[in-house]
mmCIF file of C-alpha atoms and ligand atoms in Angstrom:
data_model
loop_
_atom_site.group_PDB
_atom_site.id
_atom_site.type_symbol
_atom_site.label_atom_id
_atom_site.label_comp_id
_atom_site.label_asym_id
_atom_site.label_seq_id
_atom_site.Cartn_x
_atom_site.Cartn_y
_atom_site.Cartn_z
ATOM 1 C CA MET L 10 78.826 144.453 -33.323
ATOM 2 C CA THR L 11 79.699 142.684 -29.643
ATOM 3 C CA PHE L 12 79.721 139.006 -29.787
ATOM 4 C CA SER L 13 76.267 138.711 -28.111
ATOM 5 C CA GLU L 14 74.840 140.982 -30.639
ATOM 6 C CA LYS L 15 76.461 138.835 -33.253
ATOM 7 C CA VAL L 16 74.974 135.578 -31.890
ATOM 8 C CA SER L 17 71.598 137.166 -31.738
ATOM 9 C CA LYS L 18 71.769 138.098 -35.222
ATOM 10 C CA THR L 19 72.375 134.449 -36.410
ATOM 11 C CA GLY L 20 70.022 133.287 -33.840
ATOM 12 C CA ILE L 21 71.461 129.571 -34.039
ATOM 13 C CA ILE L 22 74.402 127.832 -32.746
ATOM 14 C CA PRO L 23 74.854 124.478 -34.189
ATOM 15 C CA VAL L 24 76.419 122.018 -31.802
ATOM 16 C CA VAL L 25 78.845 120.087 -33.559
ATOM 17 C CA VAL L 26 80.396 116.526 -32.687
ATOM 18 C CA LEU L 27 83.061 115.676 -35.355
ATOM 19 C CA ASN L 28 85.024 112.488 -35.645
ATOM 20 C CA LYS L 29 87.261 113.458 -38.209
ATOM 21 C CA VAL L 30 89.107 116.508 -39.132
ATOM 22 C CA GLU L 31 88.654 115.952 -42.557
ATOM 23 C CA ASP L 32 84.818 116.887 -42.047
ATOM 24 C CA ALA L 33 85.431 120.267 -40.427
ATOM 25 C CA VAL L 34 86.050 122.388 -43.324
ATOM 26 C CA PRO L 35 83.060 120.991 -45.632
ATOM 27 C CA LEU L 36 80.874 120.996 -42.506
ATOM 28 C CA ALA L 37 81.688 124.729 -41.874
ATOM 29 C CA ASP L 38 80.723 125.305 -45.844
ATOM 30 C CA ALA L 39 77.693 123.644 -45.471
ATOM 31 C CA LEU L 40 76.325 125.571 -42.653
ATOM 32 C CA LEU L 41 77.367 128.893 -44.209
ATOM 33 C CA LYS L 42 75.977 128.017 -47.428
ATOM 34 C CA GLY L 43 72.500 127.982 -45.235
ATOM 35 C CA GLY L 44 73.026 131.056 -44.017
ATOM 36 C CA ILE L 45 74.778 129.803 -40.426
ATOM 37 C CA ASP L 46 77.741 131.790 -39.593
ATOM 38 C CA PHE L 47 78.476 130.345 -35.927
ATOM 39 C CA MET L 48 79.278 126.717 -34.776
ATOM 40 C CA GLU L 49 80.173 125.253 -31.482
ATOM 41 C CA ILE L 50 82.719 122.316 -31.987
ATOM 42 C CA THR L 51 82.363 120.105 -28.856
ATOM 43 C CA PHE L 52 85.387 118.838 -26.885
ATOM 44 C CA ARG L 53 83.894 115.263 -26.964
ATOM 45 C CA THR L 54 86.313 113.754 -29.771
ATOM 46 C CA GLU L 55 89.793 113.659 -29.939
ATOM 47 C CA CYS L 56 90.145 115.754 -33.047
ATOM 48 C CA ALA L 57 88.073 118.863 -31.440
ATOM 49 C CA ALA L 58 91.011 121.001 -31.339
ATOM 50 C CA ASP L 59 92.365 119.997 -34.906
ATOM 51 C CA CYS L 60 88.778 120.647 -36.251
ATOM 52 C CA ILE L 61 88.734 124.134 -34.590
ATOM 53 C CA SER L 62 92.306 124.838 -35.820
ATOM 54 C CA GLU L 63 91.199 123.839 -39.624
ATOM 55 C CA ILE L 64 88.062 125.805 -39.796
ATOM 56 C CA SER L 65 89.568 129.139 -38.141
ATOM 57 C CA ARG L 66 92.406 128.936 -40.706
ATOM 58 C CA LYS L 67 90.451 127.886 -43.576
ATOM 59 C CA VAL L 68 86.849 129.432 -43.263
ATOM 60 C CA PRO L 69 87.206 132.812 -41.626
ATOM 61 C CA GLU L 70 83.496 133.865 -42.194
ATOM 62 C CA MET L 71 82.726 131.153 -40.024
ATOM 63 C CA ASN L 72 82.598 131.971 -36.023
ATOM 64 C CA VAL L 73 84.095 128.913 -34.569
ATOM 65 C CA GLY L 74 83.786 128.218 -31.229
ATOM 66 C CA ALA L 75 84.533 125.409 -28.677
ATOM 67 C CA GLY L 76 81.796 123.389 -26.783
ATOM 68 C CA THR L 77 81.511 120.972 -23.736
ATOM 69 C CA VAL L 78 84.534 123.110 -22.404
ATOM 70 C CA LEU L 79 84.554 121.810 -18.766
ATOM 71 C CA ASN L 80 88.034 123.429 -17.329
ATOM 72 C CA VAL L 81 90.536 125.878 -18.139
ATOM 73 C CA SER L 82 92.988 123.705 -19.803
ATOM 74 C CA GLN L 83 90.497 122.986 -22.418
ATOM 75 C CA ALA L 84 89.477 126.533 -22.901
ATOM 76 C CA ARG L 85 92.985 127.537 -23.295
ATOM 77 C CA LEU L 86 93.717 124.807 -25.655
ATOM 78 C CA ALA L 87 90.620 125.604 -27.834
ATOM 79 C CA VAL L 88 91.447 129.404 -27.916
ATOM 80 C CA GLU L 89 95.294 128.616 -28.787
ATOM 81 C CA ARG L 90 93.433 126.455 -31.711
ATOM 82 C CA GLY L 91 91.618 129.513 -32.925
ATOM 83 C CA ALA L 92 88.223 129.189 -30.980
ATOM 84 C CA GLY L 93 86.540 132.520 -30.738
ATOM 85 C CA PHE L 94 84.095 131.851 -28.062
ATOM 86 C CA ILE L 95 83.434 129.015 -25.423
ATOM 87 C CA VAL L 96 80.507 127.038 -24.331
ATOM 88 C CA SER L 97 80.304 125.003 -21.339
ATOM 89 C CA PRO L 98 77.388 122.521 -19.860
ATOM 90 C CA GLY L 99 77.391 124.020 -16.614
ATOM 91 C CA LEU L 100 79.420 126.695 -14.974
ATOM 92 C CA ASP L 101 82.846 126.488 -13.987
ATOM 93 C CA GLU L 102 83.995 129.744 -12.189
ATOM 94 C CA GLU L 103 87.691 129.407 -13.082
ATOM 95 C CA THR L 104 86.948 128.670 -16.471
ATOM 96 C CA VAL L 105 84.541 131.726 -16.961
ATOM 97 C CA ARG L 106 87.096 134.326 -15.173
ATOM 98 C CA TRP L 107 90.030 132.924 -17.329
ATOM 99 C CA ALA L 108 87.660 133.629 -20.181
ATOM 100 C CA ILE L 109 86.863 136.707 -19.235
ATOM 101 C CA GLU L 110 90.484 137.951 -18.480
ATOM 102 C CA ASN L 111 91.438 136.917 -21.809
ATOM 103 C CA ASP L 112 88.414 138.882 -23.456
ATOM 104 C CA ILE L 113 87.088 135.720 -24.803
ATOM 105 C CA PRO L 114 83.185 135.448 -24.546
ATOM 106 C CA VAL L 115 82.022 132.464 -22.642
ATOM 107 C CA ILE L 116 78.633 131.111 -22.273
ATOM 108 C CA PRO L 117 78.096 128.886 -19.468
ATOM 109 C CA GLY L 118 75.425 126.601 -18.709
ATOM 110 C CA ALA L 119 73.081 127.814 -15.972
ATOM 111 C CA VAL L 120 69.347 126.671 -15.403
ATOM 112 C CA THR L 121 68.740 127.701 -11.547
ATOM 113 C CA PRO L 122 68.331 131.006 -10.038
ATOM 114 C CA THR L 123 71.344 130.294 -8.106
ATOM 115 C CA GLU L 124 73.453 129.235 -11.087
ATOM 116 C CA ILE L 125 72.296 132.617 -13.202
ATOM 117 C CA MET L 126 72.953 134.787 -9.956
ATOM 118 C CA LYS L 127 76.359 133.380 -10.224
ATOM 119 C CA ALA L 128 76.781 133.963 -13.788
ATOM 120 C CA VAL L 129 75.625 137.781 -13.377
ATOM 121 C CA GLY L 130 77.835 137.746 -10.440
ATOM 122 C CA LEU L 131 80.917 137.037 -12.796
ATOM 123 C CA GLY L 132 79.615 139.818 -15.024
ATOM 124 C CA LEU L 133 77.753 137.697 -17.597
ATOM 125 C CA LYS L 134 74.758 138.481 -19.615
ATOM 126 C CA VAL L 135 74.264 135.324 -21.672
ATOM 127 C CA VAL L 136 73.949 131.829 -20.328
ATOM 128 C CA LYS L 137 73.328 128.604 -21.659
ATOM 129 C CA PHE L 138 70.050 127.104 -20.624
ATOM 130 C CA PHE L 139 70.763 123.352 -20.971
ATOM 131 C CA PRO L 140 69.386 120.738 -21.310
ATOM 132 C CA ALA L 141 66.441 122.906 -22.040
ATOM 133 C CA ASP L 142 63.923 120.393 -22.616
ATOM 134 C CA VAL L 143 64.511 118.622 -19.212
ATOM 135 C CA TYR L 144 64.714 122.022 -17.636
ATOM 136 C CA GLY L 145 61.295 123.345 -18.497
ATOM 137 C CA GLY L 146 61.982 124.615 -22.047
ATOM 138 C CA ILE L 147 60.325 127.993 -22.863
ATOM 139 C CA LYS L 148 58.002 127.908 -19.718
ATOM 140 C CA ALA L 149 61.156 127.738 -17.452
ATOM 141 C CA ILE L 150 62.890 130.449 -19.564
ATOM 142 C CA LYS L 151 59.813 132.794 -19.397
ATOM 143 C CA ALA L 152 59.609 132.235 -15.365
ATOM 144 C CA LEU L 153 63.435 132.953 -14.988
ATOM 145 C CA SER L 154 63.203 136.264 -17.151
ATOM 146 C CA ALA L 155 60.965 137.619 -14.580
ATOM 147 C CA PRO L 156 63.586 138.278 -12.004
ATOM 148 C CA PHE L 157 66.515 138.173 -14.524
ATOM 149 C CA GLY L 158 65.353 140.719 -17.113
ATOM 150 C CA GLN L 159 68.767 141.778 -18.255
ATOM 151 C CA VAL L 160 69.840 137.987 -18.768
ATOM 152 C CA ARG L 161 69.475 136.204 -22.319
ATOM 153 C CA PHE L 162 69.411 132.580 -22.917
ATOM 154 C CA LEU L 163 70.879 129.950 -25.272
ATOM 155 C CA PRO L 164 68.567 127.403 -24.909
ATOM 156 C CA THR L 165 70.041 124.213 -25.917
ATOM 157 C CA GLY L 166 69.164 120.424 -25.796
ATOM 158 C CA GLY L 167 65.890 119.321 -27.345
ATOM 159 C CA VAL L 168 65.618 122.166 -29.783
ATOM 160 C CA SER L 169 64.599 121.226 -33.145
ATOM 161 C CA GLU L 170 62.698 122.989 -36.225
ATOM 162 C CA ALA L 171 59.332 121.606 -34.530
ATOM 163 C CA ASN L 172 60.064 123.771 -31.371
ATOM 164 C CA LEU L 173 61.942 126.442 -32.694
ATOM 165 C CA LYS L 174 59.872 129.136 -33.154
ATOM 166 C CA GLU L 175 58.405 129.057 -29.682
ATOM 167 C CA PHE L 176 61.999 129.772 -28.545
ATOM 168 C CA MET L 177 62.731 132.411 -30.765
ATOM 169 C CA GLU L 178 59.611 134.290 -30.175
ATOM 170 C CA ASN L 179 60.712 135.040 -26.844
ATOM 171 C CA LYS L 180 63.082 138.176 -26.316
ATOM 172 C CA SER L 181 64.945 136.667 -23.598
ATOM 173 C CA VAL L 182 66.187 133.995 -25.968
ATOM 174 C CA ALA L 183 69.480 135.519 -27.546
ATOM 175 C CA ALA L 184 69.859 132.333 -29.901
ATOM 176 C CA VAL L 185 69.306 128.683 -29.945
ATOM 177 C CA GLY L 186 71.978 125.682 -29.997
ATOM 178 C CA GLY L 187 71.314 122.334 -31.196
ATOM 179 C CA SER L 188 72.564 119.607 -33.373
ATOM 180 C CA TRP L 189 69.534 119.100 -35.291
ATOM 181 C CA VAL L 190 70.785 121.126 -38.370
ATOM 182 C CA CYS L 191 74.311 118.986 -38.434
ATOM 183 C CA LYS L 192 73.336 115.581 -36.971
ATOM 184 C CA LYS L 193 76.033 112.855 -36.434
ATOM 185 C CA ASP L 194 74.503 110.497 -39.289
ATOM 186 C CA ASP L 195 74.394 113.240 -41.813
ATOM 187 C CA ILE L 196 77.995 114.433 -41.325
ATOM 188 C CA ALA L 197 79.169 110.479 -41.244
ATOM 189 C CA ALA L 198 77.241 110.396 -44.778
ATOM 190 C CA HIS L 199 78.928 113.443 -46.015
ATOM 191 C CA ASP L 200 75.251 114.651 -47.060
ATOM 192 C CA TRP L 201 76.416 118.404 -46.635
ATOM 193 C CA ASP L 202 73.294 119.292 -49.223
ATOM 194 C CA LYS L 203 71.096 117.991 -46.242
ATOM 195 C CA ILE L 204 72.846 119.980 -43.802
ATOM 196 C CA THR L 205 72.714 123.297 -46.095
ATOM 197 C CA LYS L 206 69.025 122.626 -46.373
ATOM 198 C CA LEU L 207 68.058 122.222 -42.810
ATOM 199 C CA SER L 208 70.143 125.199 -42.160
ATOM 200 C CA ALA L 209 68.609 127.212 -44.483
ATOM 201 C CA ASP L 210 65.165 126.124 -43.199
ATOM 202 C CA ALA L 211 66.209 127.306 -39.580
ATOM 203 C CA VAL L 212 67.314 130.311 -40.697
ATOM 204 C CA LYS L 213 64.121 131.074 -42.513
ATOM 205 C CA ILE L 214 62.218 130.458 -39.309
ATOM 206 C CA ILE L 215 64.710 132.771 -37.340
ATOM 207 C CA LYS L 216 64.546 135.617 -39.826
ATOM 208 C CA GLU L 217 60.734 135.358 -40.121
ATOM 209 C CA ILE L 218 60.122 135.827 -36.324
ATOM 210 C CA ARG L 219 63.130 138.378 -36.129
ATOM 211 C CA SER L 220 61.677 140.701 -38.829
HETATM 212 C C1 LIG Y 26 74.461 118.561 -26.664
HETATM 213 O O1 LIG Y 26 75.039 119.064 -25.862
HETATM 214 O O2 LIG Y 26 74.413 117.796 -26.981
HETATM 215 C C2 LIG Y 26 73.657 119.929 -27.239
HETATM 216 O O3 LIG Y 26 72.587 120.043 -26.074
HETATM 217 C C3 LIG Y 26 72.681 119.206 -28.325
HETATM 218 O O4 LIG Y 26 71.487 118.651 -28.024
HETATM 219 P P1 LIG Y 26 70.389 118.167 -29.018
HETATM 220 O O5 LIG Y 26 71.192 117.060 -29.894
HETATM 221 O O6 LIG Y 26 69.322 117.836 -28.316
HETATM 222 O O7 LIG Y 26 70.101 119.278 -30.216
#
């Protein structure tokens, strides 16, 4: 299975902000228990690289990637520490080229036709649509899929259980991204059961739509 087939199969990439390395493995386990085998650890906290390395070593079933990657040096660090894919809020050409050259799946943000054309020109087929709610949500994705029928989107930002269905029903949506299954407060409270429950609820909706 290719990376994008795997992502599509799972249908969701939780966006994770971790402040403590010791929360990384329990969180990965909680997501897996709920049926989610992808997670994006954002480079917004100092411990992001350490969290990636913990998960890649100790939870091999989890496809762990790095998010909020802004440049090549962060991408390189993330991959050295075990990240299997790179997600960026926008499109940095140098980072995309580096990832492609190193055979690392990369999903940059692209929301305008010009940005999407740039991503396609670099050889990509999946882009992050971020912040999805601000840039027109599913309505915008539908409009963009007319000229960009081959492109698939990862809407992220403002996606939740409330609108998950409308995104997943669209064939141009490869998967959704979001933090609602692993909120900062739930991680801080070590409420792993809640995270598992929210993950399982999301997976149920995704499976119903996909079947
Ligand atoms: C982010 O980068 O913070 C993601 O887009 C998550 O957005 P969300 O918190 O609205 O899910």
